[in-house]
Amino acid sequence: MTIRTSTVSCDLTISLDGYAAGHNQSEQRPFGDDGGDGWGSELHAWYENKEENRAEIGRMAEAKAFIMGRNMFGPVRGEWDRPWTGWWGDNPPYHGPVFVLTHYPRDPQPMDGGTTFYFVTDGIESAFRQARAAAGDDGAISIHGGATTVNQYLATGLITEIRLHYVPLTLGAGTRLFDGVPPLKLEQVSSRAATGVTHVTYRVLS
């Protein structure tokens, strides 16, 4: 599946050695051993400076449909044994359809603000087809994470734009971007240094 009809992007904050999260992720520490409190206090500190990073934060919300892995949606493993609705409260920031990759079926979960989580059990290409149908031919799709899910889509050739937010720390181990991904040819489109982060956008050429 290699047809590209509009922007398919990923937005990831990563350490300088390429990790989007540390080992030992849990409900108490969603980002695991992330160099801070496990909730991204160091890795995602730049996001709290919304004025300085307004453009980058705004671009994340431009997608018409989103795809994420189950680990990003929440800590529940196996069968859905409790009514988990994500990390983001009653009004998640997506305001559109979000397709969650999982092995366990579950009914769609509507939320406030126009977000609905759909649970896809038949693979990443099925999730992409559903996201494309929801977004329309011209609507952007965001492969929203985590790094393992992004790596799967990079390996299929479906992602057209990579937006990375490099923070000045190293983790040494964890979930790493580009693991298991064939060599890519990228074109740097833009870069901008801000407080505690450097934003870089690449176009995927092949």
XYZ file of C-alpha atoms in Angstrom:
206
model
C 0.000 0.000 0.000
C 1.990 3.008 -1.252
C -0.544 5.514 -2.634
C 0.016 9.024 -1.249
C -2.803 11.508 -1.826
C -2.094 14.106 0.887
C 0.236 14.756 3.800
C 0.715 11.829 6.148
C 2.840 13.130 8.983
C 4.264 12.036 12.280
C 5.098 14.379 15.156
C 7.478 12.990 17.757
C 9.514 14.472 20.558
C 12.753 12.524 20.891
C 15.975 12.641 22.877
C 19.220 13.359 21.065
C 19.885 9.615 20.905
C 16.536 9.003 19.272
C 14.259 7.747 22.055
C 10.603 8.781 22.355
C 10.161 7.038 25.728
C 12.260 5.125 28.227
C 11.983 1.589 29.513
C 9.520 0.601 32.275
C 6.450 2.441 31.000
C 3.428 2.067 33.280
C 0.227 3.808 34.286
C 2.204 5.666 36.952
C 5.008 6.530 34.494
C 3.592 6.660 30.949
C 6.969 7.604 29.439
C 8.915 5.217 31.659
C 12.496 6.118 32.528
C 12.335 9.365 30.578
C 14.909 11.429 32.430
C 12.207 13.049 34.560
C 9.022 12.148 36.406
C 7.833 9.576 33.863
C 5.167 11.973 32.575
C 7.435 13.789 30.137
C 8.451 16.589 32.503
C 11.838 16.825 30.739
C 11.136 15.227 27.378
C 7.994 17.269 26.717
C 8.753 20.402 28.718
C 8.819 22.473 25.504
C 5.106 21.850 25.012
C 4.289 23.898 28.105
C 5.792 26.961 26.416
C 2.790 27.299 24.134
C 3.459 30.858 23.012
C 7.003 30.183 21.792
C 5.953 26.916 20.127
C 2.560 27.996 18.842
C 3.263 27.069 15.208
C 4.459 23.538 15.962
C 1.627 22.818 18.394
C -0.897 24.200 15.928
C 0.327 21.967 13.129
C -0.348 18.889 15.260
C -4.050 19.751 15.285
C -4.365 20.264 11.532
C -4.857 16.588 10.707
C -8.348 15.382 9.848
C -7.727 11.865 11.209
C -5.227 10.325 13.638
C -3.697 6.882 14.164
C -2.050 5.748 17.383
C -0.847 2.557 19.007
C -2.592 1.039 21.992
C 0.378 1.842 24.239
C -0.107 5.537 23.490
C -3.832 5.300 24.171
C -3.329 3.799 27.609
C -1.726 1.226 29.895
C -4.465 -1.438 29.684
C -3.170 -4.708 28.215
C -5.048 -7.757 26.996
C -8.833 -7.643 27.088
C -10.494 -4.326 27.880
C -11.233 -4.973 31.537
C -12.085 -1.389 32.508
C -13.547 1.685 30.779
C -10.259 3.410 29.934
C -10.787 6.487 27.727
C -7.218 7.745 27.270
C -4.795 9.997 29.106
C -6.427 13.270 28.057
C -9.594 13.592 30.142
C -13.111 14.064 28.804
C -12.065 16.434 26.003
C -8.993 15.035 24.183
C -7.038 17.426 21.942
C -7.783 15.620 18.661
C -11.326 16.834 17.882
C -11.702 14.219 15.167
C -11.522 10.469 14.546
C -8.645 8.597 16.199
C -7.920 5.012 15.118
C -6.271 2.972 17.873
C -4.341 -0.170 16.914
C -5.194 -3.118 19.151
C -5.672 -6.882 19.106
C -8.841 -6.690 21.207
C -12.164 -5.423 19.821
C -14.043 -2.648 21.513
C -16.932 -0.372 20.579
C -16.091 3.178 19.457
C -15.578 5.627 22.314
C -17.045 9.108 21.653
C -15.615 11.945 23.731
C -16.304 15.633 24.228
C -15.066 18.071 21.603
C -15.631 15.847 18.574
C -13.040 13.161 19.303
C -14.069 9.537 18.778
C -11.672 6.655 19.387
C -12.121 3.712 17.007
C -10.396 0.435 17.839
C -8.847 -1.361 14.867
C -7.997 -5.044 15.221
C -7.009 -5.960 11.656
C -3.703 -4.184 11.229
C -2.007 -0.943 10.304
C -3.162 -0.853 6.675
C -6.793 -1.257 7.721
C -6.347 1.607 10.175
C -4.838 3.708 7.401
C -7.697 2.970 5.006
C -10.198 3.963 7.673
C -8.264 7.133 8.480
C -8.079 8.020 4.771
C -11.833 7.520 4.391
C -12.454 9.714 7.434
C -10.027 12.445 6.347
C -11.038 12.481 2.688
C -8.633 12.463 -0.242
C -7.257 15.909 0.611
C -7.271 15.655 4.401
C -4.044 15.225 6.333
C -3.465 12.155 8.488
C -1.278 12.120 11.589
C 0.479 8.930 12.664
C 0.441 10.187 16.212
C 2.644 7.663 17.971
C 4.230 6.180 19.765
C 7.550 5.473 18.086
C 6.782 1.780 17.506
C 3.644 2.676 15.542
C 5.490 5.386 13.611
C 8.215 2.892 12.740
C 5.631 0.474 11.336
C 4.200 3.150 9.064
C 7.633 4.392 8.021
C 8.480 0.840 6.978
C 5.385 0.729 4.723
C 6.321 3.959 2.940
C 3.060 5.686 3.876
C 4.492 8.612 5.855
C 5.329 11.633 3.702
C 6.547 14.094 6.349
C 8.492 13.563 9.577
C 8.338 16.324 12.202
C 10.815 15.819 15.020
C 11.258 17.827 18.187
C 14.770 17.182 19.543
C 15.322 17.860 23.235
C 18.807 18.214 24.740
C 19.050 15.017 26.773
C 19.921 11.386 26.167
C 18.037 8.383 27.549
C 20.353 5.545 26.552
C 17.546 3.003 26.138
C 13.831 2.733 25.502
C 11.535 3.000 22.493
C 13.543 4.386 19.633
C 12.522 6.028 16.391
C 13.692 4.294 13.166
C 14.262 0.899 14.799
C 13.449 -1.746 12.194
C 12.914 0.857 9.467
C 14.709 0.401 6.124
C 17.069 3.205 5.049
C 15.206 6.397 4.129
C 16.156 9.316 1.931
C 14.955 12.541 3.554
C 14.936 16.200 2.563
C 15.137 18.764 5.347
C 12.292 21.236 4.884
C 12.707 23.467 7.932
C 14.351 23.799 11.326
C 13.859 26.157 14.228
C 15.570 26.356 17.593
C 13.432 27.257 20.600
C 13.955 27.099 24.356
C 14.893 23.514 25.211
C 13.954 22.074 21.805
C 14.849 22.140 18.129
C 12.026 21.547 15.661
C 13.024 19.884 12.384
C 10.765 18.822 9.511
C 11.820 16.323 6.850
C 10.098 15.319 3.628
C 10.320 11.579 2.928
C 11.654 11.137 -0.609
C 12.007 7.360 -0.652
